[in-house]
Amino acid sequence: MRKAIEAAKRGITAGQTPFGSCLVKNGRVVAACHNTVWATCDPTAHSEINTLREACGKLKTIDLSGCVVYSTTEPCPMCFSACHWAKVDMIVYGAEIADAHAAGFNELTISNREMGAYGGSRVKVKGGVLRRECRRLFREWVENNMCGSY
């Protein structure tokens, strides 16, 4: 999770939103990325999507069985679905979707657990890991936000 937090901080410094994630396989970090939606003008460039893309490229596979995604905030439905399709074993997150929503982000409020139950996904979900530190990223971002719009 600390690598995901570091990635989010790199994103904040780069003028991006405060979301970071990393993918771990066999105890080794394969990829750690931040959100690049604004930089790329791509609404799908969430940290988890960027991390999955980088990890698949490095591992030369779209099957990420045996991998864990660590995310500073509970992944949105798009990112949860991508983790499901990539066959990620587990998602571990810090801040809740409700925390991002409370910080002003346009979040869909369906939880990963609900998504998994409705869709029959085998992806395990664990939340609240370093939640306080992950929530702090929202305050840090607001203090450094130069764009004023999100």
mmCIF file of N, CA and C in Angstrom, residues 39-130:
data_model
loop_
_atom_site.group_PDB
_atom_site.id
_atom_site.type_symbol
_atom_site.label_atom_id
_atom_site.label_comp_id
_atom_site.label_asym_id
_atom_site.label_seq_id
_atom_site.Cartn_x
_atom_site.Cartn_y
_atom_site.Cartn_z
ATOM 1 N N ALA A 39 -3.821 14.634 -17.553
ATOM 2 C CA ALA A 39 -2.633 14.732 -18.411
ATOM 3 C C ALA A 39 -2.883 14.124 -19.791
ATOM 4 N N THR A 40 -3.700 13.091 -19.840
ATOM 5 C CA THR A 40 -3.926 12.387 -21.107
ATOM 6 C C THR A 40 -5.271 12.712 -21.748
ATOM 7 N N CYS A 41 -6.089 13.502 -21.051
ATOM 8 C CA CYS A 41 -7.463 13.765 -21.500
ATOM 9 C C CYS A 41 -8.187 12.451 -21.787
ATOM 10 N N ASP A 42 -7.958 11.484 -20.920
ATOM 11 C CA ASP A 42 -8.525 10.146 -21.068
ATOM 12 C C ASP A 42 -9.250 9.781 -19.776
ATOM 13 N N PRO A 43 -10.584 9.774 -19.779
ATOM 14 C CA PRO A 43 -11.315 9.479 -18.553
ATOM 15 C C PRO A 43 -11.130 8.055 -18.045
ATOM 16 N N THR A 44 -10.495 7.181 -18.825
ATOM 17 C CA THR A 44 -10.229 5.821 -18.354
ATOM 18 C C THR A 44 -8.838 5.671 -17.746
ATOM 19 N N ALA A 45 -8.059 6.725 -17.694
ATOM 20 C CA ALA A 45 -6.672 6.642 -17.223
ATOM 21 C C ALA A 45 -6.586 6.714 -15.699
ATOM 22 N N HIS A 46 -7.410 5.897 -15.048
ATOM 23 C CA HIS A 46 -7.352 5.792 -13.591
ATOM 24 C C HIS A 46 -6.088 5.047 -13.196
ATOM 25 N N SER A 47 -5.664 5.222 -11.958
ATOM 26 C CA SER A 47 -4.411 4.591 -11.526
ATOM 27 C C SER A 47 -4.455 3.077 -11.699
ATOM 28 N N GLU A 48 -5.577 2.453 -11.371
ATOM 29 C CA GLU A 48 -5.659 0.993 -11.490
ATOM 30 C C GLU A 48 -5.540 0.536 -12.946
ATOM 31 N N ILE A 49 -6.180 1.259 -13.849
ATOM 32 C CA ILE A 49 -6.096 0.912 -15.271
ATOM 33 C C ILE A 49 -4.662 1.078 -15.748
ATOM 34 N N ASN A 50 -4.030 2.190 -15.381
ATOM 35 C CA ASN A 50 -2.629 2.411 -15.761
ATOM 36 C C ASN A 50 -1.732 1.312 -15.199
ATOM 37 N N THR A 51 -1.988 0.917 -13.952
ATOM 38 C CA THR A 51 -1.191 -0.132 -13.312
ATOM 39 C C THR A 51 -1.394 -1.472 -14.007
ATOM 40 N N LEU A 52 -2.644 -1.818 -14.314
ATOM 41 C CA LEU A 52 -2.914 -3.077 -15.017
ATOM 42 C C LEU A 52 -2.239 -3.090 -16.386
ATOM 43 N N ARG A 53 -2.332 -1.982 -17.110
ATOM 44 C CA ARG A 53 -1.716 -1.904 -18.445
ATOM 45 C C ARG A 53 -0.196 -2.115 -18.355
ATOM 46 N N GLU A 54 0.418 -1.418 -17.408
ATOM 47 C CA GLU A 54 1.868 -1.541 -17.257
ATOM 48 C C GLU A 54 2.257 -2.957 -16.837
ATOM 49 N N ALA A 55 1.526 -3.516 -15.884
ATOM 50 C CA ALA A 55 1.836 -4.864 -15.396
ATOM 51 C C ALA A 55 1.658 -5.898 -16.509
ATOM 52 N N CYS A 56 0.577 -5.811 -17.264
ATOM 53 C CA CYS A 56 0.358 -6.756 -18.371
ATOM 54 C C CYS A 56 1.489 -6.657 -19.391
ATOM 55 N N GLY A 57 1.936 -5.436 -19.661
ATOM 56 C CA GLY A 57 3.052 -5.256 -20.594
ATOM 57 C C GLY A 57 4.336 -5.875 -20.074
ATOM 58 N N LYS A 58 4.617 -5.667 -18.813
ATOM 59 C CA LYS A 58 5.847 -6.228 -18.227
ATOM 60 C C LYS A 58 5.790 -7.745 -18.126
ATOM 61 N N LEU A 59 4.622 -8.276 -17.772
ATOM 62 C CA LEU A 59 4.482 -9.717 -17.591
ATOM 63 C C LEU A 59 4.127 -10.439 -18.895
ATOM 64 N N LYS A 60 3.833 -9.648 -19.936
ATOM 65 C CA LYS A 60 3.485 -10.199 -21.260
ATOM 66 C C LYS A 60 2.284 -11.151 -21.194
ATOM 67 N N THR A 61 1.257 -10.736 -20.422
ATOM 68 C CA THR A 61 0.034 -11.531 -20.304
ATOM 69 C C THR A 61 -1.103 -10.636 -19.843
ATOM 70 N N ILE A 62 -2.323 -11.045 -20.182
ATOM 71 C CA ILE A 62 -3.495 -10.353 -19.644
ATOM 72 C C ILE A 62 -4.085 -11.123 -18.464
ATOM 73 N N ASP A 63 -3.502 -12.247 -18.141
ATOM 74 C CA ASP A 63 -3.945 -13.071 -17.020
ATOM 75 C C ASP A 63 -3.086 -12.742 -15.799
ATOM 76 N N LEU A 64 -3.666 -11.995 -14.901
ATOM 77 C CA LEU A 64 -2.936 -11.566 -13.702
ATOM 78 C C LEU A 64 -3.311 -12.395 -12.479
ATOM 79 N N SER A 65 -3.631 -13.654 -12.715
ATOM 80 C CA SER A 65 -3.875 -14.582 -11.602
ATOM 81 C C SER A 65 -2.646 -14.590 -10.701
ATOM 82 N N GLY A 66 -2.893 -14.670 -9.401
ATOM 83 C CA GLY A 66 -1.788 -14.678 -8.447
ATOM 84 C C GLY A 66 -1.321 -13.287 -8.069
ATOM 85 N N CYS A 67 -1.994 -12.256 -8.576
ATOM 86 C CA CYS A 67 -1.586 -10.876 -8.302
ATOM 87 C C CYS A 67 -2.564 -10.182 -7.363
ATOM 88 N N VAL A 68 -2.043 -9.178 -6.671
ATOM 89 C CA VAL A 68 -2.842 -8.341 -5.778
ATOM 90 C C VAL A 68 -2.684 -6.899 -6.236
ATOM 91 N N VAL A 69 -3.806 -6.189 -6.329
ATOM 92 C CA VAL A 69 -3.790 -4.759 -6.619
ATOM 93 C C VAL A 69 -4.009 -4.018 -5.306
ATOM 94 N N TYR A 70 -3.110 -3.092 -5.010
ATOM 95 C CA TYR A 70 -3.244 -2.196 -3.863
ATOM 96 C C TYR A 70 -3.632 -0.837 -4.413
ATOM 97 N N SER A 71 -4.693 -0.257 -3.879
ATOM 98 C CA SER A 71 -5.195 1.019 -4.372
ATOM 99 C C SER A 71 -5.456 1.951 -3.197
ATOM 100 N N THR A 72 -5.098 3.205 -3.361
ATOM 101 C CA THR A 72 -5.276 4.152 -2.265
ATOM 102 C C THR A 72 -6.748 4.406 -1.958
ATOM 103 N N THR A 73 -7.613 4.200 -2.958
ATOM 104 C CA THR A 73 -9.057 4.366 -2.772
ATOM 105 C C THR A 73 -9.764 3.173 -3.391
ATOM 106 N N GLU A 74 -10.857 2.785 -2.810
ATOM 107 C CA GLU A 74 -11.645 1.681 -3.351
ATOM 108 C C GLU A 74 -11.886 1.920 -4.839
ATOM 109 N N PRO A 75 -11.524 0.973 -5.680
ATOM 110 C CA PRO A 75 -11.659 1.171 -7.125
ATOM 111 C C PRO A 75 -13.100 1.431 -7.564
ATOM 112 N N CYS A 76 -13.221 2.235 -8.597
ATOM 113 C CA CYS A 76 -14.526 2.500 -9.197
ATOM 114 C C CYS A 76 -15.008 1.242 -9.924
ATOM 115 N N PRO A 77 -16.254 1.213 -10.366
ATOM 116 C CA PRO A 77 -16.750 0.032 -11.084
ATOM 117 C C PRO A 77 -15.928 -0.342 -12.320
ATOM 118 N N MET A 78 -15.446 0.638 -13.059
ATOM 119 C CA MET A 78 -14.619 0.352 -14.233
ATOM 120 C C MET A 78 -13.341 -0.370 -13.820
ATOM 121 N N CYS A 79 -12.690 0.122 -12.798
ATOM 122 C CA CYS A 79 -11.424 -0.462 -12.363
ATOM 123 C C CYS A 79 -11.629 -1.827 -11.712
ATOM 124 N N PHE A 80 -12.707 -1.967 -10.938
ATOM 125 C CA PHE A 80 -13.015 -3.277 -10.365
ATOM 126 C C PHE A 80 -13.239 -4.283 -11.491
ATOM 127 N N SER A 81 -14.004 -3.884 -12.511
ATOM 128 C CA SER A 81 -14.274 -4.783 -13.643
ATOM 129 C C SER A 81 -12.992 -5.174 -14.356
ATOM 130 N N ALA A 82 -12.093 -4.218 -14.552
ATOM 131 C CA ALA A 82 -10.820 -4.519 -15.214
ATOM 132 C C ALA A 82 -10.016 -5.525 -14.393
ATOM 133 N N CYS A 83 -10.027 -5.366 -13.074
ATOM 134 C CA CYS A 83 -9.332 -6.328 -12.208
ATOM 135 C C CYS A 83 -9.978 -7.707 -12.326
ATOM 136 N N HIS A 84 -11.286 -7.740 -12.396
ATOM 137 C CA HIS A 84 -12.000 -9.007 -12.568
ATOM 138 C C HIS A 84 -11.594 -9.663 -13.889
ATOM 139 N N TRP A 85 -11.636 -8.913 -14.980
ATOM 140 C CA TRP A 85 -11.324 -9.469 -16.296
ATOM 141 C C TRP A 85 -9.877 -9.926 -16.389
ATOM 142 N N ALA A 86 -8.995 -9.248 -15.654
ATOM 143 C CA ALA A 86 -7.574 -9.631 -15.650
ATOM 144 C C ALA A 86 -7.311 -10.799 -14.692
ATOM 145 N N LYS A 87 -8.329 -11.227 -13.978
ATOM 146 C CA LYS A 87 -8.231 -12.355 -13.043
ATOM 147 C C LYS A 87 -7.314 -12.081 -11.845
ATOM 148 N N VAL A 88 -7.261 -10.806 -11.433
ATOM 149 C CA VAL A 88 -6.523 -10.435 -10.224
ATOM 150 C C VAL A 88 -7.134 -11.201 -9.053
ATOM 151 N N ASP A 89 -6.306 -11.715 -8.160
ATOM 152 C CA ASP A 89 -6.800 -12.475 -7.008
ATOM 153 C C ASP A 89 -7.486 -11.599 -5.967
ATOM 154 N N MET A 90 -6.886 -10.418 -5.720
ATOM 155 C CA MET A 90 -7.375 -9.608 -4.610
ATOM 156 C C MET A 90 -7.130 -8.129 -4.860
ATOM 157 N N ILE A 91 -8.055 -7.318 -4.372
ATOM 158 C CA ILE A 91 -7.903 -5.858 -4.337
ATOM 159 C C ILE A 91 -7.831 -5.459 -2.871
ATOM 160 N N VAL A 92 -6.807 -4.699 -2.520
ATOM 161 C CA VAL A 92 -6.648 -4.156 -1.178
ATOM 162 C C VAL A 92 -6.676 -2.636 -1.331
ATOM 163 N N TYR A 93 -7.556 -1.979 -0.594
ATOM 164 C CA TYR A 93 -7.650 -0.522 -0.733
ATOM 165 C C TYR A 93 -7.641 0.170 0.625
ATOM 166 N N GLY A 94 -7.358 1.476 0.571
ATOM 167 C CA GLY A 94 -7.306 2.285 1.784
ATOM 168 C C GLY A 94 -8.587 3.051 2.028
ATOM 169 N N ALA A 95 -8.743 4.193 1.350
ATOM 170 C CA ALA A 95 -9.924 5.040 1.516
ATOM 171 C C ALA A 95 -11.132 4.397 0.838
ATOM 172 N N GLU A 96 -12.300 4.718 1.346
ATOM 173 C CA GLU A 96 -13.558 4.205 0.802
ATOM 174 C C GLU A 96 -14.015 5.090 -0.368
ATOM 175 N N ILE A 97 -14.879 4.532 -1.198
ATOM 176 C CA ILE A 97 -15.502 5.328 -2.266
ATOM 177 C C ILE A 97 -16.184 6.548 -1.645
ATOM 178 N N ALA A 98 -16.821 6.357 -0.506
ATOM 179 C CA ALA A 98 -17.506 7.459 0.179
ATOM 180 C C ALA A 98 -16.530 8.573 0.551
ATOM 181 N N ASP A 99 -15.285 8.239 0.869
ATOM 182 C CA ASP A 99 -14.279 9.260 1.187
ATOM 183 C C ASP A 99 -13.978 10.113 -0.041
ATOM 184 N N ALA A 100 -13.839 9.470 -1.200
ATOM 185 C CA ALA A 100 -13.590 10.211 -2.447
ATOM 186 C C ALA A 100 -14.794 11.068 -2.794
ATOM 187 N N HIS A 101 -15.974 10.522 -2.633
ATOM 188 C CA HIS A 101 -17.202 11.266 -2.905
ATOM 189 C C HIS A 101 -17.282 12.487 -1.985
ATOM 190 N N ALA A 102 -16.979 12.299 -0.711
ATOM 191 C CA ALA A 102 -17.006 13.401 0.256
ATOM 192 C C ALA A 102 -15.972 14.471 -0.084
ATOM 193 N N ALA A 103 -14.875 14.076 -0.735
ATOM 194 C CA ALA A 103 -13.837 15.033 -1.134
ATOM 195 C C ALA A 103 -14.220 15.769 -2.421
ATOM 196 N N GLY A 104 -15.387 15.427 -2.994
ATOM 197 C CA GLY A 104 -15.874 16.148 -4.167
ATOM 198 C C GLY A 104 -15.723 15.415 -5.485
ATOM 199 N N PHE A 105 -15.231 14.192 -5.455
ATOM 200 C CA PHE A 105 -15.066 13.442 -6.692
ATOM 201 C C PHE A 105 -16.401 12.819 -7.117
ATOM 202 N N ASN A 106 -16.593 12.702 -8.417
ATOM 203 C CA ASN A 106 -17.833 12.220 -9.023
ATOM 204 C C ASN A 106 -17.850 10.695 -9.048
ATOM 205 N N GLU A 107 -18.002 10.104 -7.878
ATOM 206 C CA GLU A 107 -17.907 8.649 -7.749
ATOM 207 C C GLU A 107 -19.270 7.988 -7.828
ATOM 208 N N LEU A 108 -19.318 6.835 -8.481
ATOM 209 C CA LEU A 108 -20.481 5.962 -8.370
ATOM 210 C C LEU A 108 -20.338 5.272 -7.022
ATOM 211 N N THR A 109 -21.402 5.161 -6.292
ATOM 212 C CA THR A 109 -21.282 4.737 -4.899
ATOM 213 C C THR A 109 -21.467 3.239 -4.676
ATOM 214 N N ILE A 110 -21.376 2.444 -5.713
ATOM 215 C CA ILE A 110 -21.463 0.994 -5.538
ATOM 216 C C ILE A 110 -20.100 0.465 -5.076
ATOM 217 N N SER A 111 -20.112 -0.337 -4.028
ATOM 218 C CA SER A 111 -18.848 -0.832 -3.478
ATOM 219 C C SER A 111 -18.321 -2.013 -4.284
ATOM 220 N N ASN A 112 -17.053 -2.289 -4.115
ATOM 221 C CA ASN A 112 -16.442 -3.441 -4.776
ATOM 222 C C ASN A 112 -17.105 -4.742 -4.324
ATOM 223 N N ARG A 113 -17.448 -4.820 -3.067
ATOM 224 C CA ARG A 113 -18.099 -6.033 -2.563
ATOM 225 C C ARG A 113 -19.454 -6.233 -3.240
ATOM 226 N N GLU A 114 -20.205 -5.133 -3.405
ATOM 227 C CA GLU A 114 -21.491 -5.229 -4.099
ATOM 228 C C GLU A 114 -21.290 -5.635 -5.561
ATOM 229 N N MET A 115 -20.322 -5.015 -6.212
ATOM 230 C CA MET A 115 -20.033 -5.355 -7.615
ATOM 231 C C MET A 115 -19.707 -6.844 -7.730
ATOM 232 N N GLY A 116 -18.847 -7.324 -6.856
ATOM 233 C CA GLY A 116 -18.456 -8.726 -6.889
ATOM 234 C C GLY A 116 -19.636 -9.657 -6.660
ATOM 235 N N ALA A 117 -20.477 -9.300 -5.710
ATOM 236 C CA ALA A 117 -21.647 -10.138 -5.409
ATOM 237 C C ALA A 117 -22.632 -10.138 -6.580
ATOM 238 N N TYR A 118 -22.914 -8.960 -7.137
ATOM 239 C CA TYR A 118 -23.864 -8.870 -8.263
ATOM 240 C C TYR A 118 -23.331 -9.591 -9.490
ATOM 241 N N GLY A 119 -22.040 -9.470 -9.723
ATOM 242 C CA GLY A 119 -21.462 -10.023 -10.945
ATOM 243 C C GLY A 119 -20.869 -11.407 -10.808
ATOM 244 N N GLY A 120 -20.832 -11.940 -9.598
ATOM 245 C CA GLY A 120 -20.265 -13.265 -9.393
ATOM 246 C C GLY A 120 -18.755 -13.309 -9.542
ATOM 247 N N SER A 121 -18.086 -12.210 -9.208
ATOM 248 C CA SER A 121 -16.630 -12.143 -9.337
ATOM 249 C C SER A 121 -15.945 -12.909 -8.213
ATOM 250 N N ARG A 122 -14.813 -13.495 -8.529
ATOM 251 C CA ARG A 122 -14.010 -14.200 -7.529
ATOM 252 C C ARG A 122 -12.940 -13.309 -6.902
ATOM 253 N N VAL A 123 -12.848 -12.058 -7.344
ATOM 254 C CA VAL A 123 -11.841 -11.147 -6.792
ATOM 255 C C VAL A 123 -12.167 -10.890 -5.321
ATOM 256 N N LYS A 124 -11.201 -11.154 -4.457
ATOM 257 C CA LYS A 124 -11.358 -10.874 -3.031
ATOM 258 C C LYS A 124 -11.106 -9.387 -2.818
ATOM 259 N N VAL A 125 -11.748 -8.838 -1.802
ATOM 260 C CA VAL A 125 -11.637 -7.401 -1.524
ATOM 261 C C VAL A 125 -11.357 -7.206 -0.044
ATOM 262 N N LYS A 126 -10.361 -6.367 0.239
ATOM 263 C CA LYS A 126 -10.041 -6.011 1.628
ATOM 264 C C LYS A 126 -9.882 -4.503 1.682
ATOM 265 N N GLY A 127 -10.647 -3.848 2.528
ATOM 266 C CA GLY A 127 -10.608 -2.397 2.618
ATOM 267 C C GLY A 127 -10.060 -1.881 3.927
ATOM 268 N N GLY A 128 -9.825 -0.580 3.962
ATOM 269 C CA GLY A 128 -9.422 0.099 5.179
ATOM 270 C C GLY A 128 -7.951 0.026 5.522
ATOM 271 N N VAL A 129 -7.116 -0.483 4.615
ATOM 272 C CA VAL A 129 -5.680 -0.611 4.887
ATOM 273 C C VAL A 129 -5.019 0.770 4.752
ATOM 274 N N LEU A 130 -4.409 1.228 5.812
ATOM 275 C CA LEU A 130 -3.793 2.559 5.880
ATOM 276 C C LEU A 130 -4.788 3.639 5.448
#
